[in-house]
PDB file of C-alpha atoms in Angstrom:
ATOM      1  CA  MET A   1      14.154  26.436  -6.386  1.00 51.00           C
ATOM      2  CA  PHE A   2      14.514  28.389  -9.483  1.00 56.00           C
ATOM      3  CA  PRO A   3      12.347  28.804 -12.008  1.00 59.00           C
ATOM      4  CA  SER A   4      13.623  26.398 -14.251  1.00 63.00           C
ATOM      5  CA  GLU A   5      13.910  23.922 -12.691  1.00 69.00           C
ATOM      6  CA  ARG A   6      10.886  21.454 -13.674  1.00 80.00           C
ATOM      7  CA  LEU A   7       7.992  20.144 -10.977  1.00 86.00           C
ATOM      8  CA  SER A   8       6.943  16.752 -10.673  1.00 91.00           C
ATOM      9  CA  SER A   9       3.955  14.903  -9.202  1.00 93.00           C
ATOM     10  CA  VAL A  10       4.625  11.694  -7.204  1.00 93.00           C
ATOM     11  CA  SER A  11       2.602   8.856  -5.145  1.00 95.00           C
ATOM     12  CA  VAL A  12       5.056   7.814  -2.165  1.00 95.00           C
ATOM     13  CA  PRO A  13       4.866   5.821   0.928  1.00 97.00           C
ATOM     14  CA  VAL A  14       4.008   7.259   4.413  1.00 98.00           C
ATOM     15  CA  VAL A  15       7.026   5.487   6.850  1.00 98.00           C
ATOM     16  CA  LEU A  16       5.893   5.260  10.291  1.00 98.00           C
ATOM     17  CA  LYS A  17       8.227   6.082  12.980  1.00 97.00           C
ATOM     18  CA  GLY A  18       8.485   6.084  16.843  1.00 97.00           C
ATOM     19  CA  PHE A  19       7.170   2.631  17.063  1.00 95.00           C
ATOM     20  CA  ARG A  20       9.032   2.686  20.515  1.00 96.00           C
ATOM     21  CA  ASN A  21       6.987   5.097  22.050  1.00 98.00           C
ATOM     22  CA  VAL A  22       4.033   3.357  21.697  1.00 98.00           C
ATOM     23  CA  THR A  23       2.945   1.415  24.575  1.00 98.00           C
ATOM     24  CA  LEU A  24       0.697  -1.394  25.393  1.00 97.00           C
ATOM     25  CA  PRO A  25      -1.213  -2.346  28.005  1.00 96.00           C
ATOM     26  CA  SER A  26       0.410  -5.119  29.724  1.00 95.00           C
ATOM     27  CA  GLY A  27      -1.385  -8.699  28.711  1.00 93.00           C
ATOM     28  CA  MET A  28      -1.968  -6.972  25.162  1.00 95.00           C
ATOM     29  CA  ARG A  29      -1.251  -7.889  22.253  1.00 95.00           C
ATOM     30  CA  TRP A  30      -1.144  -6.219  18.501  1.00 95.00           C
ATOM     31  CA  SER A  31      -4.251  -7.603  15.877  1.00 92.00           C
ATOM     32  CA  GLU A  32      -4.226  -5.010  13.567  1.00 95.00           C
ATOM     33  CA  ALA A  33      -0.119  -3.135  13.216  1.00 96.00           C
ATOM     34  CA  LEU A  34      -0.219   0.021  13.474  1.00 98.00           C
ATOM     35  CA  ARG A  35      -0.587   1.689   9.712  1.00 98.00           C
ATOM     36  CA  THR A  36      -1.246   4.929   7.845  1.00 98.00           C
ATOM     37  CA  GLU A  37      -4.816   6.048   6.177  1.00 98.00           C
ATOM     38  CA  PRO A  38      -3.948   7.785   3.667  1.00 98.00           C
ATOM     39  CA  ASP A  39      -0.515   4.765   2.648  1.00 98.00           C
ATOM     40  CA  THR A  40       0.449   6.754   0.933  1.00 97.00           C
ATOM     41  CA  VAL A  41       0.653  10.462  -0.537  1.00 98.00           C
ATOM     42  CA  VAL A  42       0.892  13.170  -3.441  1.00 97.00           C
ATOM     43  CA  LEU A  43       4.762  14.737  -3.417  1.00 95.00           C
ATOM     44  CA  THR A  44       5.237  17.671  -5.972  1.00 94.00           C
ATOM     45  CA  GLY A  45       8.343  19.616  -6.105  1.00 93.00           C
ATOM     46  CA  PRO A  46      12.066  19.575  -8.557  1.00 91.00           C
ATOM     47  CA  ILE A  47      11.947  16.020  -9.722  1.00 86.00           C
ATOM     48  CA  ALA A  48      16.277  15.439  -8.158  1.00 83.00           C
ATOM     49  CA  ARG A  49      14.936  16.990  -4.448  1.00 84.00           C
ATOM     50  CA  MET A  50      12.280  14.370  -4.792  1.00 84.00           C
ATOM     51  CA  GLN A  51      13.927  11.331  -5.123  1.00 83.00           C
ATOM     52  CA  ARG A  52      16.042  11.953  -1.858  1.00 86.00           C
ATOM     53  CA  THR A  53      12.751  12.270  -0.128  1.00 91.00           C
ATOM     54  CA  GLN A  54      11.017  10.281   1.767  1.00 94.00           C
ATOM     55  CA  VAL A  55       7.436  10.729   4.244  1.00 97.00           C
ATOM     56  CA  PHE A  56       7.220  10.502   7.014  1.00 97.00           C
ATOM     57  CA  VAL A  57       4.945  10.776  10.534  1.00 98.00           C
ATOM     58  CA  THR A  58       6.611   9.944  14.303  1.00 98.00           C
ATOM     59  CA  ILE A  59       3.844   8.270  16.911  1.00 98.00           C
ATOM     60  CA  PRO A  60       4.658  10.191  20.379  1.00 98.00           C
ATOM     61  CA  GLU A  61       4.536   8.011  23.231  1.00 98.00           C
ATOM     62  CA  VAL A  62       0.910   6.817  23.330  1.00 98.00           C
ATOM     63  CA  VAL A  63      -0.624   3.503  25.339  1.00 98.00           C
ATOM     64  CA  TRP A  64      -2.106   2.183  22.810  1.00 98.00           C
ATOM     65  CA  GLU A  65      -5.776  -0.162  24.191  1.00 96.00           C
ATOM     66  CA  GLY A  66      -7.882  -1.224  21.886  1.00 95.00           C
ATOM     67  CA  SER A  67      -9.022  -0.005  18.588  1.00 96.00           C
ATOM     68  CA  MET A  68      -7.312   3.555  18.135  1.00 98.00           C
ATOM     69  CA  ALA A  69      -7.269   6.146  14.906  1.00 98.00           C
ATOM     70  CA  ILE A  70      -4.410   9.685  15.925  1.00 98.00           C
ATOM     71  CA  SER A  71      -4.153  11.919  13.580  1.00 98.00           C
ATOM     72  CA  LEU A  72      -1.155  12.840  13.200  1.00 98.00           C
ATOM     73  CA  PRO A  73       1.077  15.838  11.222  1.00 98.00           C
ATOM     74  CA  LEU A  74       3.199  14.426   9.142  1.00 98.00           C
ATOM     75  CA  ASP A  75       7.498  16.421   9.601  1.00 97.00           C
ATOM     76  CA  GLU A  76       8.441  18.751   8.151  1.00 94.00           C
ATOM     77  CA  LEU A  77       9.654  18.267   4.306  1.00 93.00           C
ATOM     78  CA  GLU A  78      12.128  19.932   2.518  1.00 89.00           C
ATOM     79  CA  LYS A  79      11.797  23.730   0.948  1.00 89.00           C
ATOM     80  CA  GLY A  80       9.930  23.778  -1.825  1.00 88.00           C
ATOM     81  CA  LEU A  81       8.639  20.067  -2.119  1.00 93.00           C
ATOM     82  CA  GLU A  82       4.237  20.376  -1.033  1.00 94.00           C
ATOM     83  CA  LEU A  83       2.020  17.495   0.054  1.00 96.00           C
ATOM     84  CA  SER A  84      -1.251  16.576  -0.985  1.00 96.00           C
ATOM     85  CA  VAL A  85      -2.329  16.221   3.074  1.00 97.00           C
ATOM     86  CA  ASN A  86      -0.861  18.048   5.893  1.00 96.00           C
ATOM     87  CA  SER A  87      -1.821  15.237   8.143  1.00 98.00           C
ATOM     88  CA  VAL A  88      -2.942  11.251   8.213  1.00 98.00           C
ATOM     89  CA  ASP A  89      -4.505   8.562  10.487  1.00 99.00           C
ATOM     90  CA  VAL A  90      -2.240   6.678  12.224  1.00 98.00           C
ATOM     91  CA  ILE A  91      -4.438   3.625  12.554  1.00 98.00           C
ATOM     92  CA  GLY A  92      -3.924  -0.077  14.716  1.00 98.00           C
ATOM     93  CA  THR A  93      -6.002  -2.396  17.249  1.00 97.00           C
ATOM     94  CA  SER A  94      -4.568  -4.134  20.155  1.00 96.00           C
ATOM     95  CA  GLU A  95      -6.300  -6.983  22.529  1.00 95.00           C
ATOM     96  CA  TYR A  96      -5.710  -8.924  25.528  1.00 93.00           C
ATOM     97  CA  TRP A  97      -4.761 -12.235  24.799  1.00 88.00           C
ATOM     98  CA  VAL A  98      -6.011 -14.941  25.460  1.00 88.00           C
ATOM     99  CA  GLU A  99      -5.681 -18.486  25.859  1.00 88.00           C
ATOM    100  CA  LYS A 100      -8.229 -22.014  25.417  1.00 86.00           C
ATOM    101  CA  GLU A 101      -8.450 -25.609  25.687  1.00 88.00           C
ATOM    102  CA  PHE A 102     -10.249 -27.619  23.116  1.00 84.00           C
ATOM    103  CA  ILE A 103     -10.391 -31.278  23.598  1.00 86.00           C
ATOM    104  CA  TYR A 104     -11.168 -32.903  20.748  1.00 81.00           C
ATOM    105  CA  GLN A 105     -12.415 -37.001  20.918  1.00 84.00           C
ATOM    106  CA  ARG A 106     -12.918 -39.439  18.025  1.00 80.00           C
ATOM    107  CA  ARG A 107     -13.629 -42.872  18.867  1.00 81.00           C
ATOM    108  CA  ILE A 108     -11.346 -45.535  16.162  1.00 78.00           C
ATOM    109  CA  GLY A 109     -12.738 -48.854  16.425  1.00 81.00           C
ATOM    110  CA  GLN A 110     -13.708 -49.786  20.069  1.00 88.00           C
ATOM    111  CA  ARG A 111     -11.119 -47.096  21.104  1.00 86.00           C
ATOM    112  CA  VAL A 112     -12.344 -43.267  21.815  1.00 86.00           C
ATOM    113  CA  TYR A 113      -9.140 -40.766  21.545  1.00 82.00           C
ATOM    114  CA  GLU A 114      -8.723 -37.753  23.395  1.00 86.00           C
ATOM    115  CA  VAL A 115      -6.590 -34.203  21.682  1.00 82.00           C
ATOM    116  CA  LYS A 116      -6.385 -31.837  23.811  1.00 86.00           C
ATOM    117  CA  LEU A 117      -5.593 -28.376  21.988  1.00 85.00           C
ATOM    118  CA  TRP A 118      -4.476 -24.862  23.281  1.00 86.00           C
ATOM    119  CA  PHE A 119      -4.903 -22.029  20.972  1.00 85.00           C
ATOM    120  CA  SER A 120      -3.740 -18.837  21.780  1.00 87.00           C
ATOM    121  CA  GLY A 121      -4.604 -15.586  20.768  1.00 86.00           C
ATOM    122  CA  PRO A 122      -6.738 -11.779  20.750  1.00 88.00           C
ATOM    123  CA  PHE A 123      -9.532 -12.359  23.595  1.00 87.00           C
ATOM    124  CA  SER A 124     -12.004 -11.280  20.831  1.00 84.00           C
ATOM    125  CA  LEU A 125     -11.140 -14.539  18.013  1.00 82.00           C
ATOM    126  CA  ILE A 126     -11.381 -17.197  21.391  1.00 84.00           C
ATOM    127  CA  LYS A 127     -14.035 -16.383  23.881  1.00 81.00           C
ATOM    128  CA  ASN A 128     -17.021 -17.596  21.707  1.00 81.00           C
ATOM    129  CA  SER A 129     -15.007 -19.316  19.496  1.00 80.00           C
ATOM    130  CA  GLU A 130     -15.562 -24.009  19.316  1.00 79.00           C
ATOM    131  CA  LEU A 131     -12.340 -25.392  17.496  1.00 73.00           C
ATOM    132  CA  ILE A 132     -14.473 -26.280  14.209  1.00 74.00           C
ATOM    133  CA  ASP A 133     -14.008 -21.900  13.806  1.00 77.00           C
ATOM    134  CA  LEU A 134     -10.815 -22.057  14.828  1.00 76.00           C
ATOM    135  CA  CYS A 135      -8.655 -24.441  12.676  1.00 74.00           C
ATOM    136  CA  GLU A 136      -9.165 -28.278  10.876  1.00 76.00           C
ATOM    137  CA  LEU A 137      -8.640 -31.909  12.597  1.00 69.00           C
ATOM    138  CA  THR A 138      -7.750 -34.596  10.289  1.00 71.00           C
ATOM    139  CA  PHE A 139      -6.722 -38.211  11.053  1.00 65.00           C
ATOM    140  CA  LYS A 140      -4.351 -40.070   8.949  1.00 66.00           C
ATOM    141  CA  ASP A 141      -3.731 -43.301  10.565  1.00 60.00           C
ATOM    142  CA  PHE A 142      -4.467 -43.924  13.289  1.00 55.00           C
ATOM    143  CA  ASP A 143      -4.560 -47.019  14.977  1.00 55.00           C
ATOM    144  CA  LYS A 144       0.527 -46.128  13.632  1.00 54.00           C
ATOM    145  CA  PHE A 145      -0.108 -43.412  15.741  1.00 49.00           C
ATOM    146  CA  GLU A 146       3.843 -42.538  17.384  1.00 49.00           C
ATOM    147  CA  LEU A 147       4.886 -39.698  19.412  1.00 47.00           C
ATOM    148  CA  ALA A 148       7.562 -37.574  18.146  1.00 45.00           C
ATOM    149  CA  HIS A 149      10.963 -37.551  19.235  1.00 46.00           C
ATOM    150  CA  VAL A 150      12.567 -33.848  19.592  1.00 39.00           C
TER     151      VAL A 150
END
């Protein structure tokens, strides 16, 4: 950096790298995608250098089970650039994925129709839920019901 270079500060996003280093236990999926907190940082330095600079945090090899937050250092920048913070928290939630069958009966005239619905999702959402909590069913022209052909 030269004394004559103008310095500036700008808010830039933190970019996550190393997603392939994260392993989920068998039967788990992401219910809250990985994100950083803060998700932006202030970058200070010569304007010309800042325009070609991205701020990264690299995730190490880790087994992500449940709600987790890990504090990680930001990747090093070229000389003459400074950041408002040195580390960020990487936050995310994985949950066991389950399926649950719901049976709904609807009486129309003298006939009772039975509708079976399968929901798949995070255990915390599905476990104590009733059908009414997860969706809204609407029946129209039920007497003209036809099978859809694929």
